[in-house]
Short mmCIF file of C-alpha atoms in Angstrom, two decimals:
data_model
loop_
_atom_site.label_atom_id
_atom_site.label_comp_id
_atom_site.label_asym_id
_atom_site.label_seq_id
_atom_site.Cartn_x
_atom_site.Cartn_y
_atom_site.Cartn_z
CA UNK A 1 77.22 124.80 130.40
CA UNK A 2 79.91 122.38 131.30
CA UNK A 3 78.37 122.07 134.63
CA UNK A 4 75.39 120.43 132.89
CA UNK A 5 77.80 118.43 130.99
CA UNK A 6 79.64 117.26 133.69
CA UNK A 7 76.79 116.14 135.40
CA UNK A 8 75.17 114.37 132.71
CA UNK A 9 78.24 112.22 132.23
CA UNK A 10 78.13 111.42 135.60
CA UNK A 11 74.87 110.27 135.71
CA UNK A 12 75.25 108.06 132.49
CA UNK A 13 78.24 106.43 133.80
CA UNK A 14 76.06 105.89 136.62
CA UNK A 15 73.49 104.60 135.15
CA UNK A 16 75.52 102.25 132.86
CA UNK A 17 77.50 100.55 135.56
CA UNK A 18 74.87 100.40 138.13
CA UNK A 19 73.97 96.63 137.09
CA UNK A 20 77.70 95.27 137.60
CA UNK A 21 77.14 96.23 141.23
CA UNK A 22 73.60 94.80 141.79
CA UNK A 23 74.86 91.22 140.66
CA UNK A 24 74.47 88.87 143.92
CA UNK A 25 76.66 87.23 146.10
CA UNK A 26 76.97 83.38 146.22
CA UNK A 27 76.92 83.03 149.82
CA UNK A 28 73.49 81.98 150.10
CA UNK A 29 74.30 78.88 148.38
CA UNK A 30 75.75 75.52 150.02
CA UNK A 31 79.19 75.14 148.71
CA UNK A 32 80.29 72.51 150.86
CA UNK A 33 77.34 70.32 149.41
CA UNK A 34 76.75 69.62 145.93
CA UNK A 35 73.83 68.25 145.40
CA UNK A 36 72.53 66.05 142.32
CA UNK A 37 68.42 65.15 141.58
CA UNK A 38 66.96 64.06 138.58
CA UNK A 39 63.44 65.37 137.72
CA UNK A 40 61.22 66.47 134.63
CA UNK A 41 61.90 69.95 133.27
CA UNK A 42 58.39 72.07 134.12
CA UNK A 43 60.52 75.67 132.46
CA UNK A 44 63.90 76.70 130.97
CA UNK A 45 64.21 80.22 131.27
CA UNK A 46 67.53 81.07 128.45
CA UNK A 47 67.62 84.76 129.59
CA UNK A 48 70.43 87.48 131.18
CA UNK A 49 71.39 87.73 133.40
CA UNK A 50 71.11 84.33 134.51
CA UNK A 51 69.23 81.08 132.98
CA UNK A 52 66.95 79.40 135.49
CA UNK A 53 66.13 75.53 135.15
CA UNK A 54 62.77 74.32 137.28
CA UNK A 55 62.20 70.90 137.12
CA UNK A 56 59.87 68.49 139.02
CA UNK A 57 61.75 65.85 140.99
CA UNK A 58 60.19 63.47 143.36
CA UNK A 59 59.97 64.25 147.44
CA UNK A 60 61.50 61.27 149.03
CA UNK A 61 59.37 61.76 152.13
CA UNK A 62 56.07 62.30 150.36
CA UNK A 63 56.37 60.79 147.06
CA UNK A 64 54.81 63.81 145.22
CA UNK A 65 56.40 66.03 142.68
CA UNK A 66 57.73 69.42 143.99
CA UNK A 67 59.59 71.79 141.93
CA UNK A 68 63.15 72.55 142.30
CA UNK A 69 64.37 75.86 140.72
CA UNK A 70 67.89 76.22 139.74
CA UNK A 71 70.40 79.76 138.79
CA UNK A 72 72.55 78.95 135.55
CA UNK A 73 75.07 81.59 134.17
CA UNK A 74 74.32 83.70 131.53
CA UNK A 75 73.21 82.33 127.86
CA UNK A 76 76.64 83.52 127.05
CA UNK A 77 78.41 81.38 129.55
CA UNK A 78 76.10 78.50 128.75
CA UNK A 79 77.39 78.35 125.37
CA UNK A 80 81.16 77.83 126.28
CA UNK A 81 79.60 75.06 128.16
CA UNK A 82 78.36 73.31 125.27
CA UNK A 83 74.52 74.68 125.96
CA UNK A 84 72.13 76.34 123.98
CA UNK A 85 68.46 77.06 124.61
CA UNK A 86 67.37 74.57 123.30
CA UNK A 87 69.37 71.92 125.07
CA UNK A 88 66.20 71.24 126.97
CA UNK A 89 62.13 71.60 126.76
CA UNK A 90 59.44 70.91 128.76
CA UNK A 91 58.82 67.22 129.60
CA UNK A 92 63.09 66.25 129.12
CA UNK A 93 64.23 64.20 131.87
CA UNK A 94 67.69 65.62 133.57
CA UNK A 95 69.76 65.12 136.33
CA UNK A 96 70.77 68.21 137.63
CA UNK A 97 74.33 68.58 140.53
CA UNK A 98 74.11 71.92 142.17
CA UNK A 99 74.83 73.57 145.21
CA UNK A 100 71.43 73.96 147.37
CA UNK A 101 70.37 76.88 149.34
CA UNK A 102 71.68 77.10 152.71
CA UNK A 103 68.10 77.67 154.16
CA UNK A 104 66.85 74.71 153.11
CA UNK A 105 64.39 76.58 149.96
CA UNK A 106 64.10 73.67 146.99
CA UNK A 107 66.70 75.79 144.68
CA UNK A 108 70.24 75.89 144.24
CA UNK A 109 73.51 77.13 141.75
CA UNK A 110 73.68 75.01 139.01
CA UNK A 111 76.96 73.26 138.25
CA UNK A 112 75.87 70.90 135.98
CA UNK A 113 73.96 68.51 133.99
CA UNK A 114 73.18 65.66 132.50
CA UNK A 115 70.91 66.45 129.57
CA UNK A 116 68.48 63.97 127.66
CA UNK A 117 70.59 63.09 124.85
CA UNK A 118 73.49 62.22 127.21
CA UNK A 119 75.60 65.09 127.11
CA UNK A 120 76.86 66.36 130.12
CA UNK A 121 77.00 70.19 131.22
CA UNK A 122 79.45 71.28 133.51
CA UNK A 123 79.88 74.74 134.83
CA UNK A 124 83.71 73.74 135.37
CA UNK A 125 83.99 73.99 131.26
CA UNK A 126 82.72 77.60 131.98
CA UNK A 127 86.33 79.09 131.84
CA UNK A 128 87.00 82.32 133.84
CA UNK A 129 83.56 82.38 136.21
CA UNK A 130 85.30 79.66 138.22
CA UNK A 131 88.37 82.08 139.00
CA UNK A 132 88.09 83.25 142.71
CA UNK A 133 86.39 86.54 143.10
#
């Protein structure tokens, strides 16, 4: 019986701790160039684990919209920043500084923003995610 026990335990401290090892690395991002475009919001995602922003901005070669997809932090972390989901809907205008993806993909890490009422976002108000890992 404590066999079954044993092994039971394991498998729900498995199970609970599996997601703080699938969280990503941040190397695919562009750290060395922040990046800032201004565009209309098409979604705001306010969801864990992360927040995603896509906007529309305008393709300086073409002229056309194309959509630009950013990773936020968590709804959690987004509040110490002075964020809440509704900070932004559909059809808000924002300028958006990020770091972009190093293959060249329209997306990025957010770092911050400049909403439509002015106020600006900054993951550096974030607190302890900017410690080094």
């Amino acid at each position: 019986m404590n066999v079954k026990a044993i092994g039971l335990a394991a498998i729900a401290v498995a199970a609970f701790t599996a997601s703080a090892f699938a969280h990503h690395s941040f190397t695919m991002f562009d750290e060395a160039k922040p990046t800032t475009l201004s565009g209309t919001v098409k979604e705001f995602e306010w969801t864990n684990p992360h927040a995603w922003l896509r906007i529309m901005v305008k393709d300086e070669k073409t002229g056309k919209p194309v959509l630009w997809a950013y990773e936020l932090s968590s709804p959690a972390r987004l509040i110490t920043m002075g964020m809440s989901a509704n900070s932004v809907k559909v059809g808000d205008v924002v300028s958006v500084t990020f770091h972009p993806m190093r293959d060249g993909t329209r997306a990025g890490r957010f770092l911050g923003a400049k909403l439509p009422n002015g106020k600006v976002i900054s993951r550096a108000d974030a607190g302890d995610e900017n410690e080094e890992r």
